[in-house]
PDB file of C-alpha atoms and ligand atoms in Angstrom:
ATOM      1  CA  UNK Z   1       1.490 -56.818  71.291  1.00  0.00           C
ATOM      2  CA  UNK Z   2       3.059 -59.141  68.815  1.00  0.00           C
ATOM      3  CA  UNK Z   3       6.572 -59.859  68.055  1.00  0.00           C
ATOM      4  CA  UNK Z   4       8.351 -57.442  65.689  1.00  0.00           C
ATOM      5  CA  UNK Z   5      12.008 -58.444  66.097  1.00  0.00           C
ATOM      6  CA  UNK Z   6      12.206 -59.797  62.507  1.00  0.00           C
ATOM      7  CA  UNK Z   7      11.175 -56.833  60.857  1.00  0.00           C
ATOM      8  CA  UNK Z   8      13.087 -54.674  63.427  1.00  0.00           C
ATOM      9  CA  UNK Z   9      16.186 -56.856  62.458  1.00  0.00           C
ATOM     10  CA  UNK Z  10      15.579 -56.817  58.529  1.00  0.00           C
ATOM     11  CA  UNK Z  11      15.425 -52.562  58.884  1.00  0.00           C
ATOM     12  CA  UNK Z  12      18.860 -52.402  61.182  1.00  0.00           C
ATOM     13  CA  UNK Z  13      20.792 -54.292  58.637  1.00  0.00           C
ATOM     14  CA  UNK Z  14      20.226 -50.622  56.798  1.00  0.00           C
ATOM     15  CA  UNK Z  15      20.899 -48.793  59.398  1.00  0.00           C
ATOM     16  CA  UNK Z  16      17.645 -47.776  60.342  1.00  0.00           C
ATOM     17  CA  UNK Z  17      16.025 -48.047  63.547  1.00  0.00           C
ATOM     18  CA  UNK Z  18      12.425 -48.443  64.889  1.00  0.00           C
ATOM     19  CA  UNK Z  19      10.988 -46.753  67.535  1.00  0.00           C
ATOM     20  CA  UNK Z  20       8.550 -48.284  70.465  1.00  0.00           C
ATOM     21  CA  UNK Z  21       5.668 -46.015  69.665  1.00  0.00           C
ATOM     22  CA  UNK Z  22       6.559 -47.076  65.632  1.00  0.00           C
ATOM     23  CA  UNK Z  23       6.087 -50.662  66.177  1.00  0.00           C
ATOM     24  CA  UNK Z  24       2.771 -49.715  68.556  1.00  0.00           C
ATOM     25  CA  UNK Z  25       1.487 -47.994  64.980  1.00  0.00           C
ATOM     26  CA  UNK Z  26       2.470 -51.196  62.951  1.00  0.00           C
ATOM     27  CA  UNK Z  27       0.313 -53.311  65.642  1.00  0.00           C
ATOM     28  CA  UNK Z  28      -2.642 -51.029  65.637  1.00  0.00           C
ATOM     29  CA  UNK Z  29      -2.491 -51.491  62.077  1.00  0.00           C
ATOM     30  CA  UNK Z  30      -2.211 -55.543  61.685  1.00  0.00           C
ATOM     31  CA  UNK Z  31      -5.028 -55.449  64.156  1.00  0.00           C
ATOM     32  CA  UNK Z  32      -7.535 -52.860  62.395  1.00  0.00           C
ATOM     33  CA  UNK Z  33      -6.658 -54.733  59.389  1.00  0.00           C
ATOM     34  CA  UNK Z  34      -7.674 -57.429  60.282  1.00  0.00           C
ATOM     35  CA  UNK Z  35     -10.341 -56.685  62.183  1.00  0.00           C
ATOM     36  CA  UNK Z  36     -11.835 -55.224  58.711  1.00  0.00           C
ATOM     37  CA  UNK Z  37     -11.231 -57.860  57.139  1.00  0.00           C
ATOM     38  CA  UNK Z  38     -13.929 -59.829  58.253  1.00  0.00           C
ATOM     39  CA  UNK Z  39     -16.202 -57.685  56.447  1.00  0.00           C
ATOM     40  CA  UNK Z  40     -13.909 -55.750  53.697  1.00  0.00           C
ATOM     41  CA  UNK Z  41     -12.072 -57.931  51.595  1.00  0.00           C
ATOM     42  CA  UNK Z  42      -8.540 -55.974  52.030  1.00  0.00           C
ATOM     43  CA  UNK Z  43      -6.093 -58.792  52.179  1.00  0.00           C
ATOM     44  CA  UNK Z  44      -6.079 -62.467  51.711  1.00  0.00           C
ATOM     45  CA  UNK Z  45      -3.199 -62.782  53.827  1.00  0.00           C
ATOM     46  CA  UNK Z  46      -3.823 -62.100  57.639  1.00  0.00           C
ATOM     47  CA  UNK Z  47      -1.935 -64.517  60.135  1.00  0.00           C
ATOM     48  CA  UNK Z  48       0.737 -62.547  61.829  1.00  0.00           C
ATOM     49  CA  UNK Z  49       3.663 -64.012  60.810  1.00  0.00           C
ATOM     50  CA  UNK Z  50       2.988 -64.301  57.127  1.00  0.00           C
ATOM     51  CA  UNK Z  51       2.012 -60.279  57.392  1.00  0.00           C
ATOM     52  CA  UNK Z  52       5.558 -59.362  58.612  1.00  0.00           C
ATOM     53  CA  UNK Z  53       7.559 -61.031  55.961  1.00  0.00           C
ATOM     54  CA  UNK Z  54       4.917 -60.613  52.932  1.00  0.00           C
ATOM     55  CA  UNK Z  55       3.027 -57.783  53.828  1.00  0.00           C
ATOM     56  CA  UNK Z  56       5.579 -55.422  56.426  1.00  0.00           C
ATOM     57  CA  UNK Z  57       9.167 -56.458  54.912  1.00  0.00           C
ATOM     58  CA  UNK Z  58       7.723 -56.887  51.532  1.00  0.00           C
ATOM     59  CA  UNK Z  59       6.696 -52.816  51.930  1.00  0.00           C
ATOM     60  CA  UNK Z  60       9.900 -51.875  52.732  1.00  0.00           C
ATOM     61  CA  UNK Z  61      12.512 -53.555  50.890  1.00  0.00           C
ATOM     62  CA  UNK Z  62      12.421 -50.821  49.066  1.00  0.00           C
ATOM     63  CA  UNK Z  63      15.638 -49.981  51.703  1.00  0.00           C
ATOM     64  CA  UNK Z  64      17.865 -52.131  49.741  1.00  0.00           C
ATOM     65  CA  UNK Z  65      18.224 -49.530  46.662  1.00  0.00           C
ATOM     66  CA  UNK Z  66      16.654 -46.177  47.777  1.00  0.00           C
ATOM     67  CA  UNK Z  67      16.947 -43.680  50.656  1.00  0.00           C
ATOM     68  CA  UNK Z  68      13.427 -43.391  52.206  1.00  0.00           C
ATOM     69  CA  UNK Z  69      14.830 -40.577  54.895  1.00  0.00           C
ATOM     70  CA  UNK Z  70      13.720 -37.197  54.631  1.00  0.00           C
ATOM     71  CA  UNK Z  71      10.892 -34.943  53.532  1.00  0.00           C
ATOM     72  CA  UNK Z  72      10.176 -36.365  49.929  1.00  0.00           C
ATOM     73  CA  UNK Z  73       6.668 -36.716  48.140  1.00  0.00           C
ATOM     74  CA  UNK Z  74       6.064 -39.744  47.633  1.00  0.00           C
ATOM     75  CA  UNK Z  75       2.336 -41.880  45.788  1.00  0.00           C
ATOM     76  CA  UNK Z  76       1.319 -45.432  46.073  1.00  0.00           C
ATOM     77  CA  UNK Z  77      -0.815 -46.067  43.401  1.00  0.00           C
ATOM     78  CA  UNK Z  78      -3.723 -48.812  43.873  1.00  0.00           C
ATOM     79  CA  UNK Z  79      -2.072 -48.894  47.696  1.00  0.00           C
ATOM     80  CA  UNK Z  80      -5.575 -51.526  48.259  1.00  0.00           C
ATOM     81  CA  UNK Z  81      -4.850 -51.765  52.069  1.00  0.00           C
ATOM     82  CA  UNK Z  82      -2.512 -49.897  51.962  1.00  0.00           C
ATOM     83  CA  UNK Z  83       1.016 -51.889  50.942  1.00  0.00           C
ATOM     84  CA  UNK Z  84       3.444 -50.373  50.394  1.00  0.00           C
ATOM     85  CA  UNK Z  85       2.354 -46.875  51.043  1.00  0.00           C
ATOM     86  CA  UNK Z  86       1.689 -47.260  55.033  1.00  0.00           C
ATOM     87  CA  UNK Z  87       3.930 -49.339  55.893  1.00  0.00           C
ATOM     88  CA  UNK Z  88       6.957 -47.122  54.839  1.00  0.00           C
ATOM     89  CA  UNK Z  89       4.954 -43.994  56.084  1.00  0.00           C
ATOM     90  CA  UNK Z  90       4.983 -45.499  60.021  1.00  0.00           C
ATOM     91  CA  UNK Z  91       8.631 -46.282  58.840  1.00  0.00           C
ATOM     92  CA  UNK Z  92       9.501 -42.828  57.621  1.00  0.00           C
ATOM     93  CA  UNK Z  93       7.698 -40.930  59.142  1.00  0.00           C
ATOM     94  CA  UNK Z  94       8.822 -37.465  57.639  1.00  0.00           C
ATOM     95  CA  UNK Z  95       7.666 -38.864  53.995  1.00  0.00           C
ATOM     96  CA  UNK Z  96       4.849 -36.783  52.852  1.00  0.00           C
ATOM     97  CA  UNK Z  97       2.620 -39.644  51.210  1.00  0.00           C
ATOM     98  CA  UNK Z  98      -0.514 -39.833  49.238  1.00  0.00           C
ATOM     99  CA  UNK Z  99      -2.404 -43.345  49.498  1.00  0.00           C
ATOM    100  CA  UNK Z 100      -3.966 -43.685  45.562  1.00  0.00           C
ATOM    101  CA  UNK Z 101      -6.456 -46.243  45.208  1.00  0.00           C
ATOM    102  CA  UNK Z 102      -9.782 -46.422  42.560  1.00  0.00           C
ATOM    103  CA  UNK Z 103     -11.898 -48.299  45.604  1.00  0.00           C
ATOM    104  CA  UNK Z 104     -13.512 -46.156  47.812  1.00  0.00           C
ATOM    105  CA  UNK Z 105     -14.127 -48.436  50.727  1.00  0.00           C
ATOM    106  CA  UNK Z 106     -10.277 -49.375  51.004  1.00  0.00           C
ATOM    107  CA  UNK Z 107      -9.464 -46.037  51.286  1.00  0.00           C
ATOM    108  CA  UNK Z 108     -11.975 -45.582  54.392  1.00  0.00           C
ATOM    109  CA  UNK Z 109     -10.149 -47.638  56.274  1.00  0.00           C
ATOM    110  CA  UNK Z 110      -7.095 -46.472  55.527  1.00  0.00           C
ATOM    111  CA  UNK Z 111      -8.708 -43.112  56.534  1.00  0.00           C
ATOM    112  CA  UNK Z 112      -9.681 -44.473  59.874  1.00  0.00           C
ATOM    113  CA  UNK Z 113      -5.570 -46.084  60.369  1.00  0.00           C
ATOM    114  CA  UNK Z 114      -4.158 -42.486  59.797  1.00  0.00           C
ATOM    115  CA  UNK Z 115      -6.445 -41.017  62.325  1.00  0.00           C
ATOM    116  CA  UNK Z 116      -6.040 -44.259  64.822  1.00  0.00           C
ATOM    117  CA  UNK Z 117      -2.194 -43.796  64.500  1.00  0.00           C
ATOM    118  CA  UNK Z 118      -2.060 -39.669  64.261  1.00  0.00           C
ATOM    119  CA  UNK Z 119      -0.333 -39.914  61.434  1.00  0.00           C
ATOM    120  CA  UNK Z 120       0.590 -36.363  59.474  1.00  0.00           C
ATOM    121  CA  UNK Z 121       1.458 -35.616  56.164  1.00  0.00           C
ATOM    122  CA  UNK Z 122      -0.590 -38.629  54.583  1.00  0.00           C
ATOM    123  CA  UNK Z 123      -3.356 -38.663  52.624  1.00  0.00           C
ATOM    124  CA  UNK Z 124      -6.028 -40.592  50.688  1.00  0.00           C
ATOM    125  CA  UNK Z 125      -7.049 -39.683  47.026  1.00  0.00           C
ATOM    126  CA  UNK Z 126      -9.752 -41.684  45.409  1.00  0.00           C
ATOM    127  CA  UNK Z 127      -9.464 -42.009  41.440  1.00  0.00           C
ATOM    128  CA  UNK Z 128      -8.436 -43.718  38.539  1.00  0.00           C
ATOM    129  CA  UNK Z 129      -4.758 -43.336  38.148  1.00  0.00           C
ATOM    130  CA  UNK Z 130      -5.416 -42.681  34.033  1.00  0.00           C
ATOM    131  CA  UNK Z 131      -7.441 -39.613  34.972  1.00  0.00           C
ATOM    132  CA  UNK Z 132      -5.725 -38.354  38.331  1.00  0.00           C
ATOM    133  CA  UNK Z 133      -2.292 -37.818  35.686  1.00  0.00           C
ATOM    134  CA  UNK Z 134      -3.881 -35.419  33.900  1.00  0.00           C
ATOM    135  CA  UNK Z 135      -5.303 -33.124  37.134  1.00  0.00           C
ATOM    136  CA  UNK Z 136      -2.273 -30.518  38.170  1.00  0.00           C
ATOM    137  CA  UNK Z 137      -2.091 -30.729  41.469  1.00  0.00           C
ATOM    138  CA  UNK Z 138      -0.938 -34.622  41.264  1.00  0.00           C
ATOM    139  CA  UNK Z 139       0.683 -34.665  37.655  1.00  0.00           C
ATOM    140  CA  UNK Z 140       4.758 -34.717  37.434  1.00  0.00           C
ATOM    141  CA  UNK Z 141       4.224 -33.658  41.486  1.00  0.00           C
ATOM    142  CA  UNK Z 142       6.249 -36.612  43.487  1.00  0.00           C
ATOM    143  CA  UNK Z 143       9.766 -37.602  44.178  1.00  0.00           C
ATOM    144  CA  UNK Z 144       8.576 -41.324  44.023  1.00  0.00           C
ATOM    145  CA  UNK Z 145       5.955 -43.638  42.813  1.00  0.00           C
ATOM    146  CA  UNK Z 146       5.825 -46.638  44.212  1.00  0.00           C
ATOM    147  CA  UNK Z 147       2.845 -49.709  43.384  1.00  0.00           C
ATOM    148  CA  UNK Z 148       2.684 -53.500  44.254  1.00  0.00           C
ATOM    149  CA  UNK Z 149       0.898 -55.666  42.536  1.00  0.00           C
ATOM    150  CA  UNK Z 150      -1.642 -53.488  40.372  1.00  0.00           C
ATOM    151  CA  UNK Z 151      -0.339 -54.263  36.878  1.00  0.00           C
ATOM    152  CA  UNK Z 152       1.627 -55.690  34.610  1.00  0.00           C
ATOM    153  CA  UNK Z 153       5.123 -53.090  33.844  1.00  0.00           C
ATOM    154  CA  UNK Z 154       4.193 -51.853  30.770  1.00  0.00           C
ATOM    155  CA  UNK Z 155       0.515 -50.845  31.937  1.00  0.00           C
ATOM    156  CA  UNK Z 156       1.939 -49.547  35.248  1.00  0.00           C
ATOM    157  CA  UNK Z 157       4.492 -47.569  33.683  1.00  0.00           C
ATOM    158  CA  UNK Z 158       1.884 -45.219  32.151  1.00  0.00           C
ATOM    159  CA  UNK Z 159      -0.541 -45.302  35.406  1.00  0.00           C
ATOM    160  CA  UNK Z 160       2.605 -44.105  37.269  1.00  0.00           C
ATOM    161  CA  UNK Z 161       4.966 -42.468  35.939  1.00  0.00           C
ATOM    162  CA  UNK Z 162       2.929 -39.131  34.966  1.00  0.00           C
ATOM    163  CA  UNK Z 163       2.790 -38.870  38.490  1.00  0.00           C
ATOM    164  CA  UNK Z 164       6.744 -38.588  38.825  1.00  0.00           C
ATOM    165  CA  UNK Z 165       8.657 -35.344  38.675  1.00  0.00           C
ATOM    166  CA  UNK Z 166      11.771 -35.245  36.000  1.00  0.00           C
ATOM    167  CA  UNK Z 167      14.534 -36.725  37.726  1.00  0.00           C
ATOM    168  CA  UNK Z 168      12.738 -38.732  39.875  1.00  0.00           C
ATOM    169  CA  UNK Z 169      12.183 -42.287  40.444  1.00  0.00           C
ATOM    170  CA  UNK Z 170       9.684 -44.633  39.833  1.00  0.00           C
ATOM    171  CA  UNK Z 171       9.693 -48.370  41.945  1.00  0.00           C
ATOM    172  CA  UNK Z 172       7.645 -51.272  40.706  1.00  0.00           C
ATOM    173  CA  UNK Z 173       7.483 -53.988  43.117  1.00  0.00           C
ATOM    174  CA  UNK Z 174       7.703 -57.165  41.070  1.00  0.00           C
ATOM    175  CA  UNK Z 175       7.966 -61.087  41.635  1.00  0.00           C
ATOM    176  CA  UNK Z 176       9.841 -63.213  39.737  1.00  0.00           C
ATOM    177  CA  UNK Z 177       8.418 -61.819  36.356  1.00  0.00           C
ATOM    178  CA  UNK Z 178      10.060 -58.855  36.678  1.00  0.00           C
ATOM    179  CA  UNK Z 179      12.751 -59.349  33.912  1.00  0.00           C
ATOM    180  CA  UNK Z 180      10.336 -60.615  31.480  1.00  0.00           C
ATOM    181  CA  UNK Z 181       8.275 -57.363  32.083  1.00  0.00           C
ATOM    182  CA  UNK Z 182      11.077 -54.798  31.760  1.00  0.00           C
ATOM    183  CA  UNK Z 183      11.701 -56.538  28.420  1.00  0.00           C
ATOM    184  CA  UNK Z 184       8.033 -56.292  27.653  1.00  0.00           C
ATOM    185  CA  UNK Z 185       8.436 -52.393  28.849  1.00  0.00           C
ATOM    186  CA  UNK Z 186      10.718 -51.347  26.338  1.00  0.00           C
ATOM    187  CA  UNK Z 187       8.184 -49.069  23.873  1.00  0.00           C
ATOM    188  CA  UNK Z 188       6.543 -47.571  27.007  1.00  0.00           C
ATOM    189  CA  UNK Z 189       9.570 -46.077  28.652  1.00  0.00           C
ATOM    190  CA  UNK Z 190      10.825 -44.763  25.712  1.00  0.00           C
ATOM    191  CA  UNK Z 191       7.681 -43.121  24.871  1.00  0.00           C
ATOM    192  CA  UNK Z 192       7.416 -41.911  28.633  1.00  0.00           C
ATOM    193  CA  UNK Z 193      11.067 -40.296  28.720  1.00  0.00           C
ATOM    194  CA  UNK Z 194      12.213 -43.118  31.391  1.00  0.00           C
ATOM    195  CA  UNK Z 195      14.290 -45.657  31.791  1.00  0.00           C
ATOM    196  CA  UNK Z 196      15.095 -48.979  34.181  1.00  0.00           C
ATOM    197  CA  UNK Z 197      18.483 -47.932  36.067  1.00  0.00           C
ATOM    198  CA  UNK Z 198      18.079 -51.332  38.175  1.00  0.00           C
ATOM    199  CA  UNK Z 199      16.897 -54.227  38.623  1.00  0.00           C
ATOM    200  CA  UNK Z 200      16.993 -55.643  42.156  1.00  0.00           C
ATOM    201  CA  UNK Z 201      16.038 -59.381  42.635  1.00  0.00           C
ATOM    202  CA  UNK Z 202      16.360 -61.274  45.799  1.00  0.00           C
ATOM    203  CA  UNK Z 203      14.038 -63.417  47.974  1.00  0.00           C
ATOM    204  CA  UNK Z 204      12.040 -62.700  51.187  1.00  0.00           C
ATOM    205  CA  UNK Z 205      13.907 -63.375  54.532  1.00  0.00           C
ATOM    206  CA  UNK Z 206      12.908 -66.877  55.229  1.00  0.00           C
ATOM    207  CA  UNK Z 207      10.749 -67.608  52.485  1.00  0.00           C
ATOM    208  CA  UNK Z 208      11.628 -68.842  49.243  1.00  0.00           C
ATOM    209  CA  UNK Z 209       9.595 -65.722  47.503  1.00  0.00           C
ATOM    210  CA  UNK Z 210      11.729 -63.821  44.877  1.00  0.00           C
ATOM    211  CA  UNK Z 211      11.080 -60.530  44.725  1.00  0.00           C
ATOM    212  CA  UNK Z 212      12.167 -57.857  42.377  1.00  0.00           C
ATOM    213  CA  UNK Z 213      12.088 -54.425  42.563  1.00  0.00           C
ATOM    214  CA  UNK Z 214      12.570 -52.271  39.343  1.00  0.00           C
ATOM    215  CA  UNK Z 215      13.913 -48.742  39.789  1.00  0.00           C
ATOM    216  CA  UNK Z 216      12.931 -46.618  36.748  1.00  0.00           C
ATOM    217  CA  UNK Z 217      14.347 -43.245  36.302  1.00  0.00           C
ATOM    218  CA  UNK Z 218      11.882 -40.131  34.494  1.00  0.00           C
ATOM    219  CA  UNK Z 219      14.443 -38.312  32.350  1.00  0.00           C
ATOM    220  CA  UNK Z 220      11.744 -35.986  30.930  1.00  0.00           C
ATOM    221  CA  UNK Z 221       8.076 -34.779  30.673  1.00  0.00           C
ATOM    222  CA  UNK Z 222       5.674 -37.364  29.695  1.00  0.00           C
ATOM    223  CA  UNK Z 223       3.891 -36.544  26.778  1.00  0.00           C
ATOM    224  CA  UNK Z 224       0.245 -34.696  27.264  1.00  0.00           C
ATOM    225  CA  UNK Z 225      -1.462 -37.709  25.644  1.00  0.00           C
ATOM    226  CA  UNK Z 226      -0.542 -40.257  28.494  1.00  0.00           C
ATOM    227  CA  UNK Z 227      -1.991 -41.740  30.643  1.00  0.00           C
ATOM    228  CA  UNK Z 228      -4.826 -42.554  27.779  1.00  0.00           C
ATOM    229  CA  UNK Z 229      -8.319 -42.900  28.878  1.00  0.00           C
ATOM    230  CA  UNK Z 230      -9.557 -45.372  31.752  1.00  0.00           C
ATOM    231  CA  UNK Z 231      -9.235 -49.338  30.526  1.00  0.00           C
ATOM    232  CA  UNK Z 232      -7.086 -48.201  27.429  1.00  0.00           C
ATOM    233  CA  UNK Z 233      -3.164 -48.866  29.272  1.00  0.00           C
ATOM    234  CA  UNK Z 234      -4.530 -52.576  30.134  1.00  0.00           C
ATOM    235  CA  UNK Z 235      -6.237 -53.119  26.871  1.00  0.00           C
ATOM    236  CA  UNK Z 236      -3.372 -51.955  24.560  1.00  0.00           C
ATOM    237  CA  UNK Z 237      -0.737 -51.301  26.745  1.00  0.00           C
ATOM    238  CA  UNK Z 238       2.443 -49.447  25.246  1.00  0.00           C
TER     239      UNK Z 238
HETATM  240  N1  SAM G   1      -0.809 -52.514  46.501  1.00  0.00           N
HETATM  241  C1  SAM G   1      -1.661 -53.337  47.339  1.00  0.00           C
HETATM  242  C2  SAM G   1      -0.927 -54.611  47.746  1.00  0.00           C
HETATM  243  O1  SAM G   1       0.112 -54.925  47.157  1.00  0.00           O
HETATM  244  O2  SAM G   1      -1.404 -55.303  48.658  1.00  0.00           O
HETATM  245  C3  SAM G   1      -2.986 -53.657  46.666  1.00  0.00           C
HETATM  246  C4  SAM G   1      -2.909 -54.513  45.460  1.00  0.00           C
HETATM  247  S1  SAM G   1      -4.516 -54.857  44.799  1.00  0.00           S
HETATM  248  C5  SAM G   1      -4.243 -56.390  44.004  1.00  0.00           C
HETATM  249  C6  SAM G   1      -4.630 -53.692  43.458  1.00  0.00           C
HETATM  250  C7  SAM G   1      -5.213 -52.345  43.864  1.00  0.00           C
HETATM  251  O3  SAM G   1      -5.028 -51.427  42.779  1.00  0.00           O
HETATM  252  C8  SAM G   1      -6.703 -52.406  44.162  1.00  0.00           C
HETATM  253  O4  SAM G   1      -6.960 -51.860  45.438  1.00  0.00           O
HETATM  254  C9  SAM G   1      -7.349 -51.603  43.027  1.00  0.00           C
HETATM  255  O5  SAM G   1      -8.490 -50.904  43.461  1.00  0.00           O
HETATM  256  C10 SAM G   1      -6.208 -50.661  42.615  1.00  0.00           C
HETATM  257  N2  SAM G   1      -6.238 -50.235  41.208  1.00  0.00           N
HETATM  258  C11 SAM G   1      -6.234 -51.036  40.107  1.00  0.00           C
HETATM  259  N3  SAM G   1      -6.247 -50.300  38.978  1.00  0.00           N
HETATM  260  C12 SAM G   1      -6.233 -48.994  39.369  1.00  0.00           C
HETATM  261  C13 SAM G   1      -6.241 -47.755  38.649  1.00  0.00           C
HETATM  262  N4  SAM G   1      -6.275 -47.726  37.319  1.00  0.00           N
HETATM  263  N5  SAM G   1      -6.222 -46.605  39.352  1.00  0.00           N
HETATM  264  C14 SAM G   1      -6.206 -46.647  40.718  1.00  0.00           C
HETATM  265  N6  SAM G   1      -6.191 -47.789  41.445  1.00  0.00           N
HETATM  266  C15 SAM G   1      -6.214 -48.952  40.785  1.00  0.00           C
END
């Protein structure tokens, strides 16, 4: 078993504690991740203590603006292996969370971590985000939308915020570019009834990454024409 006290310290500074059998899920997980690895290409970043800080307390900084506690819906879209989406499902575990991801074989594994771990009231869906907005069952369904590292702002904003119910929230996790993309972001959030609320920018615990997490609000519907066809948000974004 490795050493968790960093992360365990990060969380109690919010008031939130881990349990023994929680930190046995996040080992099972660093080690089927890495095990994987060696044949999927999930992460590039795999020694232990580079996991916790930019991998584990990356995931759930998230702490520092919004409350993660209780039964909410919440998507990670293009989750890859699975950052931020399972990390802050062992955290929380009464989060009902769908893993979102457009490659298959990432989503196997994460398949096989939920079943290693017994996780409930987490699944995988396999899809493009531009098409999986338009099917019912997933469109305007979740409390939060959360994605790391999938897209520029403007281009995430219309992969993920048809996903997000009216009045709830939407959190990019962003480095340092953050402000230059909510700038940038302006035309799409208008055009998707949302708006930035905050913007949160701090660095790692003992690392001199910034990070930034931008909190967007959905104040209405998004209109039936977005998310526009696969490819079309990246090539003309909003
Ligand atoms: N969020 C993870 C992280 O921070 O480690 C993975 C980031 S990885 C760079 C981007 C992921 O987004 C990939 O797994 C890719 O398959 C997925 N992705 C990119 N575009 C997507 C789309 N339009 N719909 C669904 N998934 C997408």
């Amino acid at each position: 078993m490795h050493d968790y006290s960093k992360l365990i310290s990060y969380l109690s500074q919010y008031g939130i504690s881990v349990s023994d059998d929680q930190v046995k899920q996040l080992d099972t997980y660093y080690e089927m991740m890495t095990e994987t690895n060696k044949s999927l290409n999930l992460t590039a970043i795999t020694e232990f203590d580079e996991v916790i800080v930019k991998h584990y307390i990356d995931s759930v900084t998230i702490v520092r603006d919004i409350d993660m506690s209780g039964k909410k819906s919440v998507i990670d879209v293009g989750t890859g292996a699975g950052f931020p989406g399972m990390v802050l499902k062992i955290i929380f575990p009464e989060l009902n969370i769908t893993l979102f991801d457009s490659l298959q074989k990432r989503l196997n594994f994460l398949e096989e971590v939920i079943y290693a771990l017994g996780l409930k009231d987490i699944s995988t869906y396999h899809g493009r985000a531009e098409e999986a907005g338009h099917i019912s069952s997933m469109r305007e369904q979740y409390d939060i939308c959360v994605s790391r590292a999938v897209a520029n702002l403007p281009v995430l904003c219309e992969l993920c915020l048809p996903f997000v119910k009216t009045g709830g929230t939407f959190i990019a996790y962003k480095s340092d570019k953050g402000s230059s993309e909510v700038e940038a972001s302006a035309h799409a959030l208008s055009v998707l009834n949302s708006s930035v609320v905050k913007e949160d920018e701090f660095s790692l615990p003992d690392s001199d990454m910034v990070r930034d997490l931008v909190i967007i609000s959905k104040e209405g519907p998004c209109p039936k024409a977005y998310p526009r066809k696969p490819g079309t948000p990246s090539k003309k974004p909003l």
